[in-house]
Each structure stands twice: as structure tokens, then as C-alpha cells.
mmCIF file of C-alpha atoms in Angstrom:
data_model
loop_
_atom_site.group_PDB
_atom_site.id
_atom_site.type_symbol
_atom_site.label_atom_id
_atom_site.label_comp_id
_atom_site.label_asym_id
_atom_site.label_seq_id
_atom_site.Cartn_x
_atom_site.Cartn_y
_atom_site.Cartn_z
ATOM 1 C CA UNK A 2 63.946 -14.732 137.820
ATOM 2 C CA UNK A 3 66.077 -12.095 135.873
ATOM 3 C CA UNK A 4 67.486 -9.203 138.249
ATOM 4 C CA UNK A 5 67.968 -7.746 134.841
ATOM 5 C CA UNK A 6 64.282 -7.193 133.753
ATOM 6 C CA UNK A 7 63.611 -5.667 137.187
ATOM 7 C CA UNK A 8 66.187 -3.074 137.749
ATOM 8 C CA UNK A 9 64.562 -1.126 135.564
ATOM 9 C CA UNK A 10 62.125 0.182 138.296
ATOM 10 C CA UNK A 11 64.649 2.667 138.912
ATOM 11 C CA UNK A 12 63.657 3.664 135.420
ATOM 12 C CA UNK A 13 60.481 4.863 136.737
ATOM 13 C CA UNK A 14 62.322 5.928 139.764
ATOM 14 C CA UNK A 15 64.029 8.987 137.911
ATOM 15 C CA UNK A 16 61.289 9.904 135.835
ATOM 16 C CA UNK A 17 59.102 10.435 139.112
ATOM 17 C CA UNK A 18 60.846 12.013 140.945
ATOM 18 C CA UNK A 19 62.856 14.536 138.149
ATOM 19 C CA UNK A 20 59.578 15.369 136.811
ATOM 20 C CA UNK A 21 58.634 16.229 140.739
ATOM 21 C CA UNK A 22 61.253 18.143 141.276
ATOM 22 C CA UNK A 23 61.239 20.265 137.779
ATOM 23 C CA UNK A 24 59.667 23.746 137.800
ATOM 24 C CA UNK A 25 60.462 26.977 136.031
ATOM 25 C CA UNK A 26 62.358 30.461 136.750
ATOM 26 C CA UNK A 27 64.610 32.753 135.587
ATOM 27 C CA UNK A 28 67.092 32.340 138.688
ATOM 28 C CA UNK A 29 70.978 32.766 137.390
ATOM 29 C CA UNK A 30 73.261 29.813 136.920
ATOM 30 C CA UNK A 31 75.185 29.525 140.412
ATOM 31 C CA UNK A 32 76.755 26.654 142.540
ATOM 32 C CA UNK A 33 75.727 23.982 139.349
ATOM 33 C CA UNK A 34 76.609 20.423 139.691
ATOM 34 C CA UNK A 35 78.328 19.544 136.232
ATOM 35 C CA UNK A 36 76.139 16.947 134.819
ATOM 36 C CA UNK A 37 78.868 13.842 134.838
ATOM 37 C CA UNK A 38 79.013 14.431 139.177
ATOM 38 C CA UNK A 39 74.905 14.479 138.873
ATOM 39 C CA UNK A 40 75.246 11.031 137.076
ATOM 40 C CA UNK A 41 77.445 9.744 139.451
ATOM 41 C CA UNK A 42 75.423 10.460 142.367
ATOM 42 C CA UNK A 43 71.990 9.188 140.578
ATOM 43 C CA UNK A 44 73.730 5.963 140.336
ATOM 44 C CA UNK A 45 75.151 6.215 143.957
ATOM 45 C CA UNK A 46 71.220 6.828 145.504
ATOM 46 C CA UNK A 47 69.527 4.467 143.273
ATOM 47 C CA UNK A 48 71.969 1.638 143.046
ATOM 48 C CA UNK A 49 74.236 1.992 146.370
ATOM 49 C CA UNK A 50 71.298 3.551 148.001
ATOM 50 C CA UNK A 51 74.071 6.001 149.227
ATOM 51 C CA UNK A 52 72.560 9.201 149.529
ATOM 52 C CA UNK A 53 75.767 11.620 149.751
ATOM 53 C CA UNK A 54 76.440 12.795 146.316
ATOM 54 C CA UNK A 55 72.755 13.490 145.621
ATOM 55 C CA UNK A 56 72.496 15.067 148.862
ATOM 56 C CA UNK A 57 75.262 17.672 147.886
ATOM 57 C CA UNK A 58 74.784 18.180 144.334
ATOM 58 C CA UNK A 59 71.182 19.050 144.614
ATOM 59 C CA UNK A 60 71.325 21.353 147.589
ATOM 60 C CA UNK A 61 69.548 19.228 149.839
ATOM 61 C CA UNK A 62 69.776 20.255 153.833
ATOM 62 C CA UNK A 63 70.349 16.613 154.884
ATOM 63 C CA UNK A 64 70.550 13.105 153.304
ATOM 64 C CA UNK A 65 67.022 12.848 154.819
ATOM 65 C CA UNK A 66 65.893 14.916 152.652
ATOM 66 C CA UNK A 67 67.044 13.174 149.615
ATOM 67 C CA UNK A 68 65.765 10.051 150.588
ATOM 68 C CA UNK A 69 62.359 11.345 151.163
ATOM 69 C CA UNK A 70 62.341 12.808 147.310
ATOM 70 C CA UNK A 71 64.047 10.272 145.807
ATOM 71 C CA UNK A 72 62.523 6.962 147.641
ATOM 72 C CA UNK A 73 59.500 8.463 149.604
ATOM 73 C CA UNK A 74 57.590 5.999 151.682
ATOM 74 C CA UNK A 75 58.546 2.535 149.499
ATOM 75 C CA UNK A 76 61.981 2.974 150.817
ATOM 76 C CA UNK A 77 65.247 2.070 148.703
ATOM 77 C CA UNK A 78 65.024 0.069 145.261
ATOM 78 C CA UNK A 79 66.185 -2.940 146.754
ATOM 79 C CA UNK A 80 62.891 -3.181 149.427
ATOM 80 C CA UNK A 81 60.950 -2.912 146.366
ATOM 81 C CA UNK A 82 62.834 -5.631 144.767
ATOM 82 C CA UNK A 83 62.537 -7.813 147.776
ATOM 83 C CA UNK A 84 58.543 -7.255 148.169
ATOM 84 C CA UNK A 85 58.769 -8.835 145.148
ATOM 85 C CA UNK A 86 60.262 -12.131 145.862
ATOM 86 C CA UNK A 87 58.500 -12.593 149.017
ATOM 87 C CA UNK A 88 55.389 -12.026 148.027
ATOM 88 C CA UNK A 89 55.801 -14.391 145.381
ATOM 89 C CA UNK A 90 57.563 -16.872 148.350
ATOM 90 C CA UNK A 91 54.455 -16.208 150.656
ATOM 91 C CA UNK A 92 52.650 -18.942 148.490
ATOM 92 C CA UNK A 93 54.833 -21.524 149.734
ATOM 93 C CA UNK A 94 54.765 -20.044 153.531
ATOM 94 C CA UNK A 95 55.512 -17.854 155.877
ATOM 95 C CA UNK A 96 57.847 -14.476 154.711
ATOM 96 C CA UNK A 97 58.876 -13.064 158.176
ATOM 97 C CA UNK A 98 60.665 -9.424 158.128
ATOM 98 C CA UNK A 99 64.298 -11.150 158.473
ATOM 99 C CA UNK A 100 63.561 -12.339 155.685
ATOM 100 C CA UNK A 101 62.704 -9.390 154.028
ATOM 101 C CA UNK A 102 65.733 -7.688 155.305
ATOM 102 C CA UNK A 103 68.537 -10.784 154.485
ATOM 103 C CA UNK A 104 67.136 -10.009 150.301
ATOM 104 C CA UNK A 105 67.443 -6.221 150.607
ATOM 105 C CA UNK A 106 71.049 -6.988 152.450
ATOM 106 C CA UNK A 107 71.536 -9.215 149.889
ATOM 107 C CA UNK A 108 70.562 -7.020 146.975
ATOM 108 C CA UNK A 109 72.762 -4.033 148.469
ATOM 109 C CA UNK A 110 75.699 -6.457 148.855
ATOM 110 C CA UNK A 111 75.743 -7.614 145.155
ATOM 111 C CA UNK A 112 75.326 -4.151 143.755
ATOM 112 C CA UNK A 113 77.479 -2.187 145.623
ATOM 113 C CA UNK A 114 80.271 -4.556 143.821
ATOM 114 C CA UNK A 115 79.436 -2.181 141.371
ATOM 115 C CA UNK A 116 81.714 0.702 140.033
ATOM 116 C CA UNK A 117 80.571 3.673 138.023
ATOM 117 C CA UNK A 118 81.908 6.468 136.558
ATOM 118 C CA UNK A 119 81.394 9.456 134.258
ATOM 119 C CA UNK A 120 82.268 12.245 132.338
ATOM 120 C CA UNK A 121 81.595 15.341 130.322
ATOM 121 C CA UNK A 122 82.049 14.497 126.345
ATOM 122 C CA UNK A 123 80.230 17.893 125.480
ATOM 123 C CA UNK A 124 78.942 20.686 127.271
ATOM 124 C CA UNK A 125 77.023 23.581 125.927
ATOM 125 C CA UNK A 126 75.730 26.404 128.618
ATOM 126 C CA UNK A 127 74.501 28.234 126.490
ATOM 127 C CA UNK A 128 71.724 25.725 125.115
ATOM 128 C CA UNK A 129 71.686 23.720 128.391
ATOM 129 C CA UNK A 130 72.535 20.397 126.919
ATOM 130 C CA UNK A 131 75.104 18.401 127.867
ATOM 131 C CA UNK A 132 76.311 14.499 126.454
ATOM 132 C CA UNK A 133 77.895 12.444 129.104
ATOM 133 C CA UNK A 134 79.878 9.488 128.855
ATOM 134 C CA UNK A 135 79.225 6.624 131.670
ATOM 135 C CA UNK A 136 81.394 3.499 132.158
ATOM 136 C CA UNK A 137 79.925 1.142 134.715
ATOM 137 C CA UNK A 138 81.308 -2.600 135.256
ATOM 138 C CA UNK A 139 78.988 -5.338 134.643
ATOM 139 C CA UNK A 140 77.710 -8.887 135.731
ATOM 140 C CA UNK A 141 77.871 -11.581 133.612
ATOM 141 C CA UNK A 142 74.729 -11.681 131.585
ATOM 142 C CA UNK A 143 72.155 -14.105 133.322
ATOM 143 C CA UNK A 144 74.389 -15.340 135.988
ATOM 144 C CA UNK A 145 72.028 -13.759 138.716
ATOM 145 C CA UNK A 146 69.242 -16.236 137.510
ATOM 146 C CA UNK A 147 71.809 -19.316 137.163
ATOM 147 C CA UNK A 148 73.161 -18.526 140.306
ATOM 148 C CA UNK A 149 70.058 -18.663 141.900
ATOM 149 C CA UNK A 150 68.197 -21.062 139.707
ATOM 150 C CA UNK A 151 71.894 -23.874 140.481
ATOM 151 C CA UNK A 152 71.018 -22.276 144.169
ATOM 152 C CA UNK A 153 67.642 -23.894 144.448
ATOM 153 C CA UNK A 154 68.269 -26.611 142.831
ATOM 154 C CA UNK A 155 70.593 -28.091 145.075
ATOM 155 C CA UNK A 156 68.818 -27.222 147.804
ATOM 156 C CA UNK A 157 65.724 -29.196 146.434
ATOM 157 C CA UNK A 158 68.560 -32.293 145.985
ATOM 158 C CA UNK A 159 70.475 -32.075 149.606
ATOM 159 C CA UNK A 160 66.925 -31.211 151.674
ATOM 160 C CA UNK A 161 64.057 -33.063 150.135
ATOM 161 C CA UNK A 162 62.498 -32.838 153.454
ATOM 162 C CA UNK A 163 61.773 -29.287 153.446
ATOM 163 C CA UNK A 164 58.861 -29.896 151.313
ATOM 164 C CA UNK A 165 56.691 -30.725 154.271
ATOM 165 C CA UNK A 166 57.707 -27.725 156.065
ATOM 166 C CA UNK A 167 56.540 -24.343 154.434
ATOM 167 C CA UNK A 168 57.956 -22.528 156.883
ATOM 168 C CA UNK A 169 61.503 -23.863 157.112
ATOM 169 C CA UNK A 170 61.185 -23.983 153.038
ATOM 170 C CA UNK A 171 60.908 -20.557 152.594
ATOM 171 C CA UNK A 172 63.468 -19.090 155.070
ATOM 172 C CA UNK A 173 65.801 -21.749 153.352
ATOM 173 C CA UNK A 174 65.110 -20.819 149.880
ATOM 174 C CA UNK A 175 65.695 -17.187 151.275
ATOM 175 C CA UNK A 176 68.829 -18.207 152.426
ATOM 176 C CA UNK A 177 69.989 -19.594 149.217
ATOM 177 C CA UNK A 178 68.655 -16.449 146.958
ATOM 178 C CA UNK A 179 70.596 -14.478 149.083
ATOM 179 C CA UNK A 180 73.664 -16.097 149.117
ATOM 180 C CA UNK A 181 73.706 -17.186 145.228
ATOM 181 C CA UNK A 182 73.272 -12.930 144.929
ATOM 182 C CA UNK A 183 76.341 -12.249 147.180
ATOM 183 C CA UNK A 184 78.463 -14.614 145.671
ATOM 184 C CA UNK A 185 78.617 -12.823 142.116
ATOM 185 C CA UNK A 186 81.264 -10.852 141.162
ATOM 186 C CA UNK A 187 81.196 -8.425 138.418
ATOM 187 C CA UNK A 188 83.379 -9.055 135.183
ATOM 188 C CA UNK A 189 86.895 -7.030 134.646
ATOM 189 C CA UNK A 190 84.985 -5.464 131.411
ATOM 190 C CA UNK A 191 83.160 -1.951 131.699
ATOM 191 C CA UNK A 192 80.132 -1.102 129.655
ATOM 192 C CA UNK A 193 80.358 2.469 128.060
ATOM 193 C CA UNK A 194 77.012 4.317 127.237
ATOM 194 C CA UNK A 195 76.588 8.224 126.353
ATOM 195 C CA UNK A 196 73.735 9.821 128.009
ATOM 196 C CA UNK A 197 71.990 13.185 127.098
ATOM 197 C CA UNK A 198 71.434 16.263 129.878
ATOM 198 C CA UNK A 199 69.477 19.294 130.285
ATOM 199 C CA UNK A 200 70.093 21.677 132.533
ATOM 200 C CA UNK A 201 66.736 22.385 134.508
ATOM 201 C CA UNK A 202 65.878 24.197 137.232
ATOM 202 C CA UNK A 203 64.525 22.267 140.170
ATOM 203 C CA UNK A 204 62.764 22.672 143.714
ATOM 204 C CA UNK A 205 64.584 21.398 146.499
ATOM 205 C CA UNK A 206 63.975 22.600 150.184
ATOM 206 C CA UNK A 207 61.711 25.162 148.746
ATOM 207 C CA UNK A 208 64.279 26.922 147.182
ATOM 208 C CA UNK A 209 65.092 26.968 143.369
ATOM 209 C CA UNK A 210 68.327 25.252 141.891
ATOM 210 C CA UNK A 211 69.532 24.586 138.798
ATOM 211 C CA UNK A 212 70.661 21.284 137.622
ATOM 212 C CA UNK A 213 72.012 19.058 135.168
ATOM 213 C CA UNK A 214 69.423 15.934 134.584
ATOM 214 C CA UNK A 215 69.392 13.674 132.059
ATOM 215 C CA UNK A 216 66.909 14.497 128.922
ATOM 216 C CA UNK A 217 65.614 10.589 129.341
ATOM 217 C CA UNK A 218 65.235 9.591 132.690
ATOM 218 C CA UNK A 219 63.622 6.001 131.721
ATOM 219 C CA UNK A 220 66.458 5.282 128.944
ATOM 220 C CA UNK A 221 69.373 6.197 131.436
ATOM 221 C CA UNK A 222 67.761 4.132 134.156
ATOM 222 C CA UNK A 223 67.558 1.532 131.745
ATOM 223 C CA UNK A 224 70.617 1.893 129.891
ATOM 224 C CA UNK A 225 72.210 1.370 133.611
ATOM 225 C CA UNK A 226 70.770 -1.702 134.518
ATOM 226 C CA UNK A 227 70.723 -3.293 131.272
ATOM 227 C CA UNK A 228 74.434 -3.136 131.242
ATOM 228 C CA UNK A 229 75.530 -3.569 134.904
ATOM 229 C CA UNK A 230 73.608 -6.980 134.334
ATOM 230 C CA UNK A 231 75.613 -7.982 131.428
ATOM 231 C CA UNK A 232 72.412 -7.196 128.890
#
């Protein structure tokens, strides 16, 4: 059960919801994020499901607003993420809405151990492109899925009688996912990656805005998860 190969929804995430927001216009170059802030706060809204930075650098009217753009009705990454464990643990039993909640807690808790930063290695206004550099710290590669996988397996040895109790099974094995996630601590070693930008011009709140995005939504989505998960 590799976090790894499903972070990269967020992949799909930015290409949504950047090809959305694109449009066309002459409108003058005023009030532009520089493109290392916008990368920044993409990784703040997608992986700390913090909407501030995206809030401000787009010219949104509230973080409300961003939220409804950037993670519409299926909510944050992370409730995604947990839909998919429980309805994978419904076989077993019964997946109540704590449950649901103590992943997506558990999720946010792990990630947000996170740092990221970022900036500018070239910048050309003229041609609106734009290379910046992003350093984010990383998890040791597959220790989500031994953590959980050492997690389970223990609680298999110490509670054998769970087994005839689907219900009490699942909220345990909830339990243990959870806390296996929120135990791991991200290495000492940041991953560097270089990531392309455009400058674009974009509808927010109706009104036209130009902004720095990055040329390949999917590949810095996935260049992001791959390495904050050690890949």
C-alpha cells in the first residue's frame, strides 16, 4: 500500500484545475506572483491543504474561494486518499465517518512534516518562461508501507480475536494505519528538482490575472510526490 504511487492524484489535481482556470487576453502584467512564491503555495494547498498562499497569489477574494477551484466538491487530497482505504476496508466491515476522518487527520499529520521551498534559477518576462528550483525534504523510500505493513502485522499477532469481529477489526486496523502514518518522520536530506513556468493569464473571481504556472502540471505534481516519498 505505497503512499508513493498515490500522491500523484494531485498530479491530476493541477492539470484540472490550471487548465480551468487558463484563458486568454491582452491585460498588462500587474500585481504578478513570481513563479517560485506560486510553487510554494501549490505545494502549501495540495499537500498542507493550507489555502493561504494560493489564496493571495492568485487574487482570490477568500480562501473559500480557492478551495472551491482547487478541491471542488471531493474536498482536500487527503479525503480522496482516505476513500480509498476505506473502501477497500469496507470488505472486512463497517467504515464509520471517524474513521474516515482519523486517515485524513492522519494523512495531514504526516505530510505537513513536510518542508518545501523554492526559487527563481531563470526568469525571462519577456518570453514568459521561467525555471524554478524546488527543494522539498523527503520520507524514507517505502517506509509508509513498512510502517504500516509492521503496523498490521502486529496487530494480527497481539489481537487474534479481532478476526471474529468485523467491526472492531476495521476501526482497529484504522487505528494502526493511522498511527504507523504519524509516526514517520522525514529524513535530514532534501530532494532538489527544477521545474519549468509559463506565465498565463488566468480567471479568478471573474476577473483576469496573470500568473506564473508550471508548463507541466502532471510532471511537477509528480516530481513532488515522488521525492517527498523518498522515490
Amino acid at each position: 500500500m505505497k503512499l508513493s504511487k498515490r500522491i500523484p492524484v494531485l498530479a491530476l489535481v493541477f492539470v484540472l484545475v490550471l487548465s480551468a482556470l487558463t484563458g486568454c487576453s491582452n491585460n498588462k502584467l500587474v500585481d504578478v506572483a513570481p513563479p517560485d512564491e506560486v510553487a510554494v503555495a501549490l505545494f502549501d494547498i495540495v499537500i498542507r491543504d493550507d489555502a493561504a498562499a494560493i489564496t493571495e497569489a492568485l487574487g482570490y477574494p477568500s480562501e473559500a474561494d480557492a478551495r472551491a477551484d482547487f478541491l471542488g466538491e471531493d474536498g482536500s487530497l487527503y479525503e480522496s486518499l482516505a476513500s480509498e482505504f476505506t473502501n477497500q476496508l469496507s470488505a472486512l466491515g463497517t467504515v464509520t465517518d471517524a474513521d474516515s476522518q482519523r486517515l485524513v487527520d492522519a494523512f495531514l499529520t504526516m505530510m505537513n512534516k513536510l518542508t518545501f521551498t523554492a526559487e527563481v534559477k531563470e526568469q525571462n518576462d519577456k518570453a514568459r518562461t521561467a525555471v524554478v528550483t524546488c527543494h522539498v525534504s523527503t520520507f524514507p523510500a517505502d517506509a509508509m508501507e513498512t510502517a504500516v505493513t509492521d503496523a498490521f502485522t502486529a496487530l494480527a499477532t497481539e489481537n487474534p480475536d479481532l478476526a471474529n469481529d468485523p467491526d472492531a477489526l476495521v476501526g482497529a486496523l484504522v487505528e494502526a494505519m493511522a498511527t504507523a502514518m504519524e509516526s514517520l518522520e522525514p529524513t535530514d536530506d532534501m530532494a532538489d528538482f527544477d521545474t519549468d513556468f509559463t506565465l498565463e493569464l488566468m480567471e479568478t473571481n471573474g476577473k483576469s490575472k496573470w500568473v506564473w504556472i508550471p508548463v507541466d502540471a502532471e510532471g511537477f505534481g509528480a516530481a513532488l510526490s515522488s521525492n517527498a516519498m523518498g522515490g
